[in-house]
Coordinates of C-alpha atoms in Angstrom, one line a residue:
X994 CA -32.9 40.3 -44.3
X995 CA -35.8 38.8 -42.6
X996 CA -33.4 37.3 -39.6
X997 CA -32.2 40.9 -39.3
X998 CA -35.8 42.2 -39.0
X999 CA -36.8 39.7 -36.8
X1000 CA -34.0 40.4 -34.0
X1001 CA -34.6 43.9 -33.7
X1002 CA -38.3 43.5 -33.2
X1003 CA -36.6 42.8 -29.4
X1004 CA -37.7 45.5 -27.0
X1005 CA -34.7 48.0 -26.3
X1006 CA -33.0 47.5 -22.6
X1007 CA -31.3 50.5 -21.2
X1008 CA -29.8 50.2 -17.9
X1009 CA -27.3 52.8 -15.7
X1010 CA -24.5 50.2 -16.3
X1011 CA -21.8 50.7 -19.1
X1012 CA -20.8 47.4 -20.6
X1013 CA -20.4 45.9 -17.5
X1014 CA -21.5 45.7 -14.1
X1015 CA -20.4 43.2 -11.2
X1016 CA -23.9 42.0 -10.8
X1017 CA -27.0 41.4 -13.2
X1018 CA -29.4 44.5 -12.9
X1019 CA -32.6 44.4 -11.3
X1020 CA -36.0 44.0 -13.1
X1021 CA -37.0 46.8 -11.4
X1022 CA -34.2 49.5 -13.5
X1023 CA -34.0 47.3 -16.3
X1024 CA -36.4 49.6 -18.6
X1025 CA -38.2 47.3 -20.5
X1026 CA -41.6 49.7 -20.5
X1027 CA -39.3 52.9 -20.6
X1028 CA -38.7 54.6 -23.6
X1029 CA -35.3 55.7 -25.0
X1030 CA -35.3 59.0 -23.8
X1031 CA -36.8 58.1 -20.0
X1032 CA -34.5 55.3 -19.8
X1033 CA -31.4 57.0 -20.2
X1034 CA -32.4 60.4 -18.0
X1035 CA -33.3 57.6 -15.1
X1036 CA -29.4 56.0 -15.7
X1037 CA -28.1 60.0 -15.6
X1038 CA -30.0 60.6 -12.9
X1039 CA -29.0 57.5 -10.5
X1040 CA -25.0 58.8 -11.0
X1041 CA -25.6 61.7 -8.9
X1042 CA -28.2 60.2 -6.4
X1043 CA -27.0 59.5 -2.9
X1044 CA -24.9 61.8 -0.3
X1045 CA -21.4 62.3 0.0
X1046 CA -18.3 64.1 -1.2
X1047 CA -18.1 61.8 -4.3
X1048 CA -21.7 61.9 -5.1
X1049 CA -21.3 65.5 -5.6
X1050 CA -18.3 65.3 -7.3
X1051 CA -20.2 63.3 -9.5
X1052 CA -23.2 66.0 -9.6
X1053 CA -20.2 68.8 -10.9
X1054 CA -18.9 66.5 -12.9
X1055 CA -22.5 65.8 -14.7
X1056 CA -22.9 69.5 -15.2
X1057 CA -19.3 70.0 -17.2
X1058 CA -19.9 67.7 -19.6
X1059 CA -23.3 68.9 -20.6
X1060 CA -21.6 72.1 -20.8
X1061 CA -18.9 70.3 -23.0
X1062 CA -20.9 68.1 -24.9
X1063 CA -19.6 65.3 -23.6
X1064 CA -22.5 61.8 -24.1
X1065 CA -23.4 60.5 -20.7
X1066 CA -25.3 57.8 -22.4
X1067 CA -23.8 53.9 -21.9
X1068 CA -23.6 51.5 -24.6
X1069 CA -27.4 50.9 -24.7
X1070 CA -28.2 48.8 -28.1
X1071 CA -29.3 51.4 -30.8
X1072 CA -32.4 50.4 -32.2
X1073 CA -33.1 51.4 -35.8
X1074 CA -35.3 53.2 -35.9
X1075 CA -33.1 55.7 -33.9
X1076 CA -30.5 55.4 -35.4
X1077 CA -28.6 58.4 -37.8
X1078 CA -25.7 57.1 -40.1
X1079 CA -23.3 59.0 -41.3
X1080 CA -22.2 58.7 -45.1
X1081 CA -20.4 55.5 -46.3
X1082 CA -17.4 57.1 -46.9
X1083 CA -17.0 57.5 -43.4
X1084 CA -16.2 54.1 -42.5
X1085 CA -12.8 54.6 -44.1
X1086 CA -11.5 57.9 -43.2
X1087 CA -12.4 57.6 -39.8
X1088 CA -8.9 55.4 -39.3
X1089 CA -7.0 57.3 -41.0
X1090 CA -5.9 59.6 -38.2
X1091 CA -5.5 57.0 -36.1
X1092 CA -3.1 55.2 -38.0
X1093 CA -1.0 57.7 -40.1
X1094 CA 1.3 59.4 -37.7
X1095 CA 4.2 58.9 -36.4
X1096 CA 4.0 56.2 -34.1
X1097 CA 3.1 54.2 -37.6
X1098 CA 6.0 56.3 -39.3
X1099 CA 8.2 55.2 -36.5
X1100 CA 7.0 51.5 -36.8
X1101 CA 8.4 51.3 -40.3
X1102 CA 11.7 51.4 -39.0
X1103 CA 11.6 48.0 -37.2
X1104 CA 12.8 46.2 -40.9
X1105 CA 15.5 47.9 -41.0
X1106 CA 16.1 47.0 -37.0
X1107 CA 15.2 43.8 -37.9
X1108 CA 18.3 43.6 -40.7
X1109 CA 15.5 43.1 -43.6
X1110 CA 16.0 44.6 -47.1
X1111 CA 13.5 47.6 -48.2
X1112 CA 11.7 45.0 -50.5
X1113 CA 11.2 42.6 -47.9
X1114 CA 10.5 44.9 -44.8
X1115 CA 7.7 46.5 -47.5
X1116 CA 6.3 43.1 -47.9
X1117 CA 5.7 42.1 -44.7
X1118 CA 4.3 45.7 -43.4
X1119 CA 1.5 45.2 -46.6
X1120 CA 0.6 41.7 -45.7
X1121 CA 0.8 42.3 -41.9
X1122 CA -1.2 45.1 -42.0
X1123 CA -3.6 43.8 -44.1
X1124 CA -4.4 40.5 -42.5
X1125 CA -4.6 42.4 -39.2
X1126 CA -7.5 44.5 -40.8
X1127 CA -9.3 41.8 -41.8
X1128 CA -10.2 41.4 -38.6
X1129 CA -11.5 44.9 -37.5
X1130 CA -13.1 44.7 -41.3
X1131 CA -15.3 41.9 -40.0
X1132 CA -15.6 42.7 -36.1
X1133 CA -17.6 46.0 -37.5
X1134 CA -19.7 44.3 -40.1
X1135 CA -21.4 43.7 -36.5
X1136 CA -22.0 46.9 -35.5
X1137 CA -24.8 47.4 -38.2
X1138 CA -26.4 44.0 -37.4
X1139 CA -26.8 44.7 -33.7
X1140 CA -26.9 48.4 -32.9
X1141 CA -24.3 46.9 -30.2
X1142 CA -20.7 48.1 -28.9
X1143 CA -18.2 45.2 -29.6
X1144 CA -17.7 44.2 -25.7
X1145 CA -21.6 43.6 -25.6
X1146 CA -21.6 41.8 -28.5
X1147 CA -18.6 39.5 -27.1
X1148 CA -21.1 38.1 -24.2
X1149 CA -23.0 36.3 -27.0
X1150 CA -19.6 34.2 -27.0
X1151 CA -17.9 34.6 -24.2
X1152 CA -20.5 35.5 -21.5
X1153 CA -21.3 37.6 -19.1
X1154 CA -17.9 37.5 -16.5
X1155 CA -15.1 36.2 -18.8
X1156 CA -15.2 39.3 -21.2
X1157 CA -14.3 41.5 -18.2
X1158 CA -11.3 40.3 -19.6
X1159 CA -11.5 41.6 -22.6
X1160 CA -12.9 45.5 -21.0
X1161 CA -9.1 45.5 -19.0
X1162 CA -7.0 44.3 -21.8
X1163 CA -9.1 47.1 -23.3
X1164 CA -7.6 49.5 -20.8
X1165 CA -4.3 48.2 -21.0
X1166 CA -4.4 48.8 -24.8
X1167 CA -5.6 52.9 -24.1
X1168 CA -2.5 52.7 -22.0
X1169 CA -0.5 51.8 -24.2
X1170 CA -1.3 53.7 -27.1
X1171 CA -1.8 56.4 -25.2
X1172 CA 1.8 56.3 -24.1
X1173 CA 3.2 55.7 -27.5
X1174 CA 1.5 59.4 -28.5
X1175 CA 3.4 60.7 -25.3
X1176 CA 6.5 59.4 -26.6
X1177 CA 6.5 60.2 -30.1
X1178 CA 4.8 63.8 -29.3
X1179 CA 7.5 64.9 -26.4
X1180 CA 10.1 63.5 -29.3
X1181 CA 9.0 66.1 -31.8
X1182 CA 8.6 68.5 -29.0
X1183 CA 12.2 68.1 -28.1
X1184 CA 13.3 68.6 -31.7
X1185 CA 10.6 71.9 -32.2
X1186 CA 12.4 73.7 -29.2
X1187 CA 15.9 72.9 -30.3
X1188 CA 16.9 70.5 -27.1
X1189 CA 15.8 73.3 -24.7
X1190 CA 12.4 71.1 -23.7
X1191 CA 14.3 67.4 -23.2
X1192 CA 12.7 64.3 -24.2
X1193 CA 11.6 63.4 -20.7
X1194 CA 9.9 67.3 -20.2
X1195 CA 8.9 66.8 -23.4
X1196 CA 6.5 63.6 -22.5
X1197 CA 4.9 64.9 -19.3
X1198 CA 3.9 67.8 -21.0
X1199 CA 2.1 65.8 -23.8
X1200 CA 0.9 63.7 -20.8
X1201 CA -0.1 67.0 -18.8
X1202 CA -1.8 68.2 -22.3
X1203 CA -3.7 65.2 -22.8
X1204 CA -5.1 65.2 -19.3
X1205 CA -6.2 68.8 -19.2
X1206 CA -7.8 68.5 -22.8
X1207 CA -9.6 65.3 -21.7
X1208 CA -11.8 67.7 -19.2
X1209 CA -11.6 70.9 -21.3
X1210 CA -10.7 70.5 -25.0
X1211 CA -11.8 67.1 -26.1
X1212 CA -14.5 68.0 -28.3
X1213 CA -12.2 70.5 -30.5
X1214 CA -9.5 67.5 -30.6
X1215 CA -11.6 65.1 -31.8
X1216 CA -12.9 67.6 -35.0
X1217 CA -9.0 68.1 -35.3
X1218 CA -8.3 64.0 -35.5
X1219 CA -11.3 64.3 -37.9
X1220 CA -9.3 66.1 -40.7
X1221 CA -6.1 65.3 -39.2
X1222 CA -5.7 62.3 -42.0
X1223 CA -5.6 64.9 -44.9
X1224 CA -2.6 66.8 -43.1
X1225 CA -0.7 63.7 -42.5
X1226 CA -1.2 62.6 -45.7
X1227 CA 0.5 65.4 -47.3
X1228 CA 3.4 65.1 -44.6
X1229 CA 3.9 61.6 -45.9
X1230 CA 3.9 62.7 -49.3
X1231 CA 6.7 65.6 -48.8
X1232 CA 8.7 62.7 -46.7
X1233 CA 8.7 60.7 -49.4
X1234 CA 9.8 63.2 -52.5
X1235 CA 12.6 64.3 -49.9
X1236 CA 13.5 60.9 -48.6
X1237 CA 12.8 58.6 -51.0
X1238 CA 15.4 59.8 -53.2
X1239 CA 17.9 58.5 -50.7
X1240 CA 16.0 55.0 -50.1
X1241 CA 18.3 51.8 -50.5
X1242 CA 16.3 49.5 -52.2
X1243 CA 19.4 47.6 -53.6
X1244 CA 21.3 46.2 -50.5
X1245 CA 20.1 42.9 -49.9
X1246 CA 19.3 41.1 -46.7
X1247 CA 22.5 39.5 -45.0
X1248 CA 19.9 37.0 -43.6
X1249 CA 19.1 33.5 -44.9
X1250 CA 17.2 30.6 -44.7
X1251 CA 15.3 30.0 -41.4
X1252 CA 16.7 32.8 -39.4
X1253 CA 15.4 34.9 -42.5
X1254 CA 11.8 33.4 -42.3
X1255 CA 12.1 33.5 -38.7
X1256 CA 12.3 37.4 -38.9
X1257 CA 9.7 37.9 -41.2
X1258 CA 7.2 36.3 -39.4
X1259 CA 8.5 38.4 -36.9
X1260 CA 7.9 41.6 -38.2
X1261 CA 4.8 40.5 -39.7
X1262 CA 3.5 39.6 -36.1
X1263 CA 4.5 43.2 -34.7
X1264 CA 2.8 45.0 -37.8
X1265 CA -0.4 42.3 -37.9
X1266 CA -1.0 43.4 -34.1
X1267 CA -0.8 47.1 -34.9
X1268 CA -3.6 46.9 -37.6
X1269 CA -5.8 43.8 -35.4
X1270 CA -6.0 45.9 -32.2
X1271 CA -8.8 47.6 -33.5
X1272 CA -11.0 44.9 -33.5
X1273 CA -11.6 44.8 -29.7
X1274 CA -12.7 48.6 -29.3
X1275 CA -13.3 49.7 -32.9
X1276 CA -16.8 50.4 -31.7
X1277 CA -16.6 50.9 -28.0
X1278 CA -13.9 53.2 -27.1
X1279 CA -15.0 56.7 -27.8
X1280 CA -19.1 56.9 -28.8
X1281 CA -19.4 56.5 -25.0
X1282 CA -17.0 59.3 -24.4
X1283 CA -18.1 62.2 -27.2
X1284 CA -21.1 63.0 -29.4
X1285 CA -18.8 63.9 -32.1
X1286 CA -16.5 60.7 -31.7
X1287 CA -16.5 58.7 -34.7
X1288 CA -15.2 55.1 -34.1
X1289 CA -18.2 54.3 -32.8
X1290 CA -20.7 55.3 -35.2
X1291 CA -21.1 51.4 -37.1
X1292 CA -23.6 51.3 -34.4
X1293 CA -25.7 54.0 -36.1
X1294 CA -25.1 52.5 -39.4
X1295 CA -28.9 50.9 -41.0
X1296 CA -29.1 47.7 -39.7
X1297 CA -29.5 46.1 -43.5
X1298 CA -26.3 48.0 -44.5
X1299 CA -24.4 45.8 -46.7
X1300 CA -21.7 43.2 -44.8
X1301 CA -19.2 43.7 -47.5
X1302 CA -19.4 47.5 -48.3
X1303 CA -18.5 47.9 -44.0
X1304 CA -16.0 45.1 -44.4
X1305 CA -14.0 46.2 -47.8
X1306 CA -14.2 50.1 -46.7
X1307 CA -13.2 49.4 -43.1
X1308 CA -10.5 47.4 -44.1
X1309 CA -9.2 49.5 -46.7
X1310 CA -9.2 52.4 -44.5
X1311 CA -6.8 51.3 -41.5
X1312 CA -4.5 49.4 -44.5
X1313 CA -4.1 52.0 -47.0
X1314 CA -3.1 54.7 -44.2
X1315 CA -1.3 52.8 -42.2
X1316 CA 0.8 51.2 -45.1
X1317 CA 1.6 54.7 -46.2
X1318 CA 2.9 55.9 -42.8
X1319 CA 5.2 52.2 -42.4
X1320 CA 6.3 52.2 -46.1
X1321 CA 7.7 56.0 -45.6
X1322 CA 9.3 55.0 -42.4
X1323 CA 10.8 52.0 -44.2
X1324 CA 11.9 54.0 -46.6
X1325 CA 13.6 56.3 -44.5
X1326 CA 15.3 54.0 -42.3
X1327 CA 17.0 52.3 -45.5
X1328 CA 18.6 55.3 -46.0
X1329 CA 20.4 55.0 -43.2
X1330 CA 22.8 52.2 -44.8
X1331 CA 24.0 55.3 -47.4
X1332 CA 23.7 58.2 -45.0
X1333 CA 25.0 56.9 -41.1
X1334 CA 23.9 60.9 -40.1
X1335 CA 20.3 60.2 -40.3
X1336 CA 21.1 57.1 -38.1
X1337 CA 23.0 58.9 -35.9
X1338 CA 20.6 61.6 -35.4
X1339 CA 17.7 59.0 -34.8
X1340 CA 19.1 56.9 -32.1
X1341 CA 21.1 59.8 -30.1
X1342 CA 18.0 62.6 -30.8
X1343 CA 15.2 60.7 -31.8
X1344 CA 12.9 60.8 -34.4
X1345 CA 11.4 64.5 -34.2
X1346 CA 15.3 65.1 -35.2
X1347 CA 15.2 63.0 -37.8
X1348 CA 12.0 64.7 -39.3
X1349 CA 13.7 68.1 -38.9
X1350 CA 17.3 66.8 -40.9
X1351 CA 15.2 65.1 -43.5
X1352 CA 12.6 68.1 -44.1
X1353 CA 13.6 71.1 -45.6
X1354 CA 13.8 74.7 -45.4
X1355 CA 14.1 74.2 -41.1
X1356 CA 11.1 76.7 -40.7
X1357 CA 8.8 74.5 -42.1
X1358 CA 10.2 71.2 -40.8
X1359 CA 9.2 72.8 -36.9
X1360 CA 6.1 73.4 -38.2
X1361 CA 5.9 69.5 -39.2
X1362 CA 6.8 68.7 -35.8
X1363 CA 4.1 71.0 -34.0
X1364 CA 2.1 68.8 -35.9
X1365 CA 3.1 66.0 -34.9
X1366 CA 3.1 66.9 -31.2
X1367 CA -0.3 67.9 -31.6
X1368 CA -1.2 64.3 -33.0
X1369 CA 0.5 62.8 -30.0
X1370 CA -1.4 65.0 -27.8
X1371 CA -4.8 63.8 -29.2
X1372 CA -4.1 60.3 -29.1
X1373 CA -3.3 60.9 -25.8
X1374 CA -6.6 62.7 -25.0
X1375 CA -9.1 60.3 -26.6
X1376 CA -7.0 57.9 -25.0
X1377 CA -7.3 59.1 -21.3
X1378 CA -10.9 59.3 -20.9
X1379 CA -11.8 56.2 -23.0
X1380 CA -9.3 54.4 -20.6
X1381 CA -11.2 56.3 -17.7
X1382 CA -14.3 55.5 -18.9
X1383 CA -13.8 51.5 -20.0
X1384 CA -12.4 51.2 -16.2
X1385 CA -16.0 52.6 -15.2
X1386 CA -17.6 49.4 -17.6
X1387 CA -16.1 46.6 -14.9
X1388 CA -18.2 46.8 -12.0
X1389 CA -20.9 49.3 -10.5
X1390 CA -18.4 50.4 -7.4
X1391 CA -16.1 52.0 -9.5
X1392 CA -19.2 54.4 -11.3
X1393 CA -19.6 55.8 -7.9
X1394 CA -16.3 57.1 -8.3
X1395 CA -16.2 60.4 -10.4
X1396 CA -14.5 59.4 -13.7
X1397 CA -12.2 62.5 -13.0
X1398 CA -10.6 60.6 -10.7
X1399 CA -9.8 57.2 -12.8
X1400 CA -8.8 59.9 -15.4
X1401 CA -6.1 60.9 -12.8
X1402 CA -5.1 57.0 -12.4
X1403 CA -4.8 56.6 -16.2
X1404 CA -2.8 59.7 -16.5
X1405 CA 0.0 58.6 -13.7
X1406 CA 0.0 54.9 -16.2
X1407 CA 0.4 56.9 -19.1
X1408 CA 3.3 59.2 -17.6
X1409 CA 5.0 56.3 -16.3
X1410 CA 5.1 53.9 -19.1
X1411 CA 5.9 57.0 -21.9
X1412 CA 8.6 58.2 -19.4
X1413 CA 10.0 54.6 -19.1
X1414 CA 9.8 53.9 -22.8
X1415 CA 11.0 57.4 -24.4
X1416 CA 14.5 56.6 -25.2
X1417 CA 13.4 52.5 -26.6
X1418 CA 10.7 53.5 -28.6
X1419 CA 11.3 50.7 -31.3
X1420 CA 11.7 48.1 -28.6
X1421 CA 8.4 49.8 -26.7
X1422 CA 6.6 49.2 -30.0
X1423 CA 7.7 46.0 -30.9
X1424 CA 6.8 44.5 -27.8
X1425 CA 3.5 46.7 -27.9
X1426 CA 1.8 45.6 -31.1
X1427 CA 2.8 42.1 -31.2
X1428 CA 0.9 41.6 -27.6
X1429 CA -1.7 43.2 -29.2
X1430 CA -2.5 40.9 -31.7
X1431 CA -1.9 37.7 -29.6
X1432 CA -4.7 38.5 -27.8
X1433 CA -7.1 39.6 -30.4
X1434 CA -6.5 36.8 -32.2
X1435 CA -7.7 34.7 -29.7
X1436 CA -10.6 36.9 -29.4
X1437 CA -11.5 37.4 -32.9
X1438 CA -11.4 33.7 -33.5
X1439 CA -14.2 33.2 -30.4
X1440 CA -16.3 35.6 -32.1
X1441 CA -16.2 34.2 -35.7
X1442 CA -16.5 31.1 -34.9
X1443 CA -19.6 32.1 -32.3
X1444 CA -21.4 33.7 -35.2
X1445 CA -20.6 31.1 -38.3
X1446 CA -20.9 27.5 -36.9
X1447 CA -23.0 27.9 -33.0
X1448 CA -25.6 30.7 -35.0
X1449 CA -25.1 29.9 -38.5
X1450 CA -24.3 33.2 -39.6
X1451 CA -28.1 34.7 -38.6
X1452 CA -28.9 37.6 -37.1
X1453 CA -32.1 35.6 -36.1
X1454 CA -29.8 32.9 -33.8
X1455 CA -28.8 36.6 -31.4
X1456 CA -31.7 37.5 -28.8
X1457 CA -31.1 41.3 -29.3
X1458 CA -32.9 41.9 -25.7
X1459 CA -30.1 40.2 -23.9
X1460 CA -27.1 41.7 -24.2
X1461 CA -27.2 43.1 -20.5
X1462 CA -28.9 40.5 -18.9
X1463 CA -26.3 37.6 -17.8
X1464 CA -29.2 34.9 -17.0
X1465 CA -29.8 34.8 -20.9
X1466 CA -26.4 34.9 -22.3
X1467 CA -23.8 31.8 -22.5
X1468 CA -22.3 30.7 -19.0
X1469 CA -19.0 31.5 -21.0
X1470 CA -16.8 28.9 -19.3
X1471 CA -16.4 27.8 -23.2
X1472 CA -15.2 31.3 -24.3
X1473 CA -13.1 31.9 -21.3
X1474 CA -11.3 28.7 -21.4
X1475 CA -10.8 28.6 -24.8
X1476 CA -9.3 33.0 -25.0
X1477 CA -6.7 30.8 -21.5
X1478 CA -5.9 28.6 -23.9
X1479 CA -5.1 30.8 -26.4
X1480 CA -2.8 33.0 -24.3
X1481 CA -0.6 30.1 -23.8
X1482 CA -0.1 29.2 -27.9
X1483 CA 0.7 32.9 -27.8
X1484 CA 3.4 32.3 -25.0
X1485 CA 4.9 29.0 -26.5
X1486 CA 5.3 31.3 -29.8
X1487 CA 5.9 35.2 -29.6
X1488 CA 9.2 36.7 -29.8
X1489 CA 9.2 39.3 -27.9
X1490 CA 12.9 41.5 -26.5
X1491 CA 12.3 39.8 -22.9
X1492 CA 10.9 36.7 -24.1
X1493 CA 11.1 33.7 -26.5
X1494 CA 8.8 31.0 -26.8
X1495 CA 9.8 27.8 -26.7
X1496 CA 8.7 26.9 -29.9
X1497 CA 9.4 30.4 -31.6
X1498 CA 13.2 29.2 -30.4
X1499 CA 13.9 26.6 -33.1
X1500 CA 13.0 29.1 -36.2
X1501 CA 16.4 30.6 -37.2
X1502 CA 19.2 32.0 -35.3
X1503 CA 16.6 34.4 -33.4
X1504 CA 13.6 32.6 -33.5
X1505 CA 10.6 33.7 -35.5
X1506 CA 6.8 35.0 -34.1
X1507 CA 4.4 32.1 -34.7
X1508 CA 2.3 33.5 -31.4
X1509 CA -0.5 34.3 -33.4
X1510 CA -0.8 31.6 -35.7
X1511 CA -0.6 29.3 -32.0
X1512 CA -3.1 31.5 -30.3
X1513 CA -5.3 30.6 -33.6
X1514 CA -5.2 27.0 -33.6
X1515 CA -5.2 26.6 -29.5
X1516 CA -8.4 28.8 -29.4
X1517 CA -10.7 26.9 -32.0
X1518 CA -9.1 23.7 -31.0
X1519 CA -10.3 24.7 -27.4
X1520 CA -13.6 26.3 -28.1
X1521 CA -15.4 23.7 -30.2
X1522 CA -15.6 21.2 -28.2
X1523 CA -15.9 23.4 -25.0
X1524 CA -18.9 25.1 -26.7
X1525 CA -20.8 22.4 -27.9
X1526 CA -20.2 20.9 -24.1
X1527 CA -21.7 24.1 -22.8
X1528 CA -24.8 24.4 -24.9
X1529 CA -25.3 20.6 -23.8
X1530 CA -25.4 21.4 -20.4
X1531 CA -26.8 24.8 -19.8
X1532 CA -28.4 25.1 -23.4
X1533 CA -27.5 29.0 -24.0

């Protein structure tokens, strides 16, 4: 407790940039003898200083989201003594609408795609999903410690330039998810309207939706993906009285031996990097967007809060959900070896169809699929202006650009990708998630072994008062090279519908996903060494 104590005691910097800038701020707007309050009305005010058509852009831009409620602040470290947490329970429902929907529902058909019994497909999506927590269960046990977003806690490891890496594969990641709401929403859309609004209408107007909301409505969706959990829950629940009566849990795998492994470990890589994406922007991506947004609120959390009660309820709270969503899609898509219609139906309709066929009476199963497009619509929302936002966090040019306009940029990604993807949705998601979790493995494993073995696990090893100021933190040559390293054990393993690894090759007929379990071992093997080299040398 005393370590804990001790680092806080650091004064409180507060600077116009957000997460990252493209170079180390000036003494002179650093505010060190600023309060809180002065601090961050000096970083609002220097967005709309200056002249031009953009810095009044910027101006009008200012005034709508004070109107909207909409937090200007950057990710500033929250000291405790301002700091408001919300209630315990808290840090477990706040994932659950973000993991039970349908893209997870749709996920737990990748099993059966995979040619895995129900037993076995269930199996995996448990363990996958609940060693991919793990991680986000520790990365926020940080939050507390620090008052800091995860990206500015990463410099402690990886330094001040190479974790602009980790802010664009954050962006990449918005895309991407954001996308996968576009697909499964204009899906459901497609089946609500009977075919009259087709699958590619049906995404751009979830896409159009999203980007409108992100200016006008985000506020209202963001209390709607607050309760959304308890609505999806119940959907779950009907789906599995009226499917799970038609579940084959008796035909066994045709698969054997390695190729059978092989395909486990592949499905476990797809469903691990589902659950482990979280732990890159479980605290950064939406505090900085919305008052009201609740994925970053660890931050606000007492900073003795107890380790394990934020570990065991995080972690609990992205498994549980998620495993209900997978294991009802799993479920489903067994029934498709005793009833070829609800196969047929999914891969020439798609799976707002499928919801319609299995629900009944039909009333009730469109309004089932209104909310699910609604759920693809918010994903897609939150989605945009984080993505807007985190492109804001690489350098200080692109702040002077209105985040309007990066909003625009994201939306074009989003329409693209969810427009290119809507009729492969299992091979979009497959090749989705498991890319996801090569990555932040290699991350999480920079970060753990940062905190454990270079600062012994102590709060009082972390000077608080330099997480935005690059002449204090690590060179990060050791974290950079070691997250490069790790990128090519991911390569040399993952499975992937374009790619095979060389090594993934020799497990089974159709090789098996060993990316992650690569990227482990080639990032600690990497950054041990490299680390202890760099505190020699530059001794930070």
């Amino acid at each position: 407790m005393a370590d804990l104590e001790k680092a806080h005691k650091a004064p409180h910097i507060s600077t116009f940039d957000i997460q990252d800038t493209a170079s180390p701020p000036s003494s002179s707007s650093s505010g060190h003898d600023l309060p809180n309050s002065s601090s961050q009305r000096i970083r609002q005010a220097s967005v709309i200083q200056g002249r031009g058509p953009l810095a009044r852009l910027r101006h009008y831009e200012a005034v709508l989201d004070k109107k909207l409620g909409i937090e200007g602040a950057g990710p500033e470290r929250i000291l405790p003594e301002d700091r408001k947490p919300p209630r315990s329970w808290m840090m477990a429902l706040v994932w659950a609408s973000g993991t039970m929907n349908l893209s997870c529902f749709t996920t737990g058909f990748l099993g059966w795609e995979f040619g895995l019994s129900l037993k076995q497909s269930i199996l995996c999506m448990i363990f996958g999903t609940l060693l991919g927590a793990t991680l986000t269960g520790w990365c926020a046990t940080l939050g507390p410690k620090t008052g800091l977003r995860q990206v500015s806690i990463s410099r402690y490891s990886m330094g001040w330039w190479p974790v602009k890496i980790i802010a664009f594969l954050n962006v990449i990641e918005q895309l991407g998810w954001s996308s996968v709401g576009c697909i499964t929403g204009g899906l459901a859309l497609s089946a609500v309207s009977d075919g009259r609004v087709g699958s590619e209408l049906g995404v751009i107007i979830c896409a159009i939706c999203g980007f409108v909301f992100s200016f006008i409505g985000l506020r209202a969706v963001l209390k709607y993906e607050e309760f959304a959990w308890a609505v999806f829950f119940v959907i779950f629940m009907i789906i599995f009285g009226e499917a799970g009566k038609h579940a084959d849990n008796k035909t066994p795998s045709e698969l054997t031996g390695a190729t059978l492994a092989g395909t486990c470990l592949s499905l476990i890589a797809v469903v691990y990097g589902s659950s482990a994406s979280w732990c890159s922007i479980g605290k950064c991506s939406l505090r900085t967007a919305v008052k009201s947004a609740l994925s970053d609120f660890y931050v606000h959390y007492h900073h003795n809060t107890s380790s394990l009660k934020v570990f065991s309820l995080t972690t609990l709270g992205i498994t549980i959900p998620t495993c209900i969503g997978m294991t009802a899609g799993a479920s489903v898509a067994s029934a498709f070896n005793l009833i070829p219609a609800w196969q047929e139906v999914n891969e020439n309709q798609g799976v707002g169809y499928l919801v319609q066929v299995i629900l009944y009476p039909q009333g009730f199963a469109k309004f089932i699929c209104v909310l699910l497009v609604l759920s693809g619509i918010g994903m897609n929302c939150i989605a945009i202006y984080s993505g807007a936002l985190s492109i804001q966090q690489f350098a200080r040019p692109l702040q002077r650009v209105p985040r309007f306009m990066w909003t625009a940029c994201i939306f074009v990604g989003i329409l693209l990708l969810g427009l290119a993807g809507r009729n492969h949705l299992l091979a979009f998601l497959q090749n989705f998630l498991s890319l996801l979790g090569y990555w932040n493995t290699a991350y999480f494993v920079i970060v753990f072994t940062e905190h454990y073995l270079f600062r012994k696990g102590s709060m009082d090893n972390y000077d608080l008062d330099a997480w935005n100021d690059p002449s204090r933190l690590p060179a990060g040559w050791a974290g950079g090279a070691a997250f490069a390293m790790g990128i090519v054990g991911c390569v040399l393993g993952m499975v992937e519908t374009w790619y095979t690894g060389v090594i993934a090759k020799r497990i089974g007929d159709y090789g098996g996903d060993i990316g992650n379990q690569l990227a482990f071992v080639f990032t600690l093997v990497t950054y041990v060494p490299a680390r202890y080299l760099e505190l020699k040398y530059t001794g930070k």
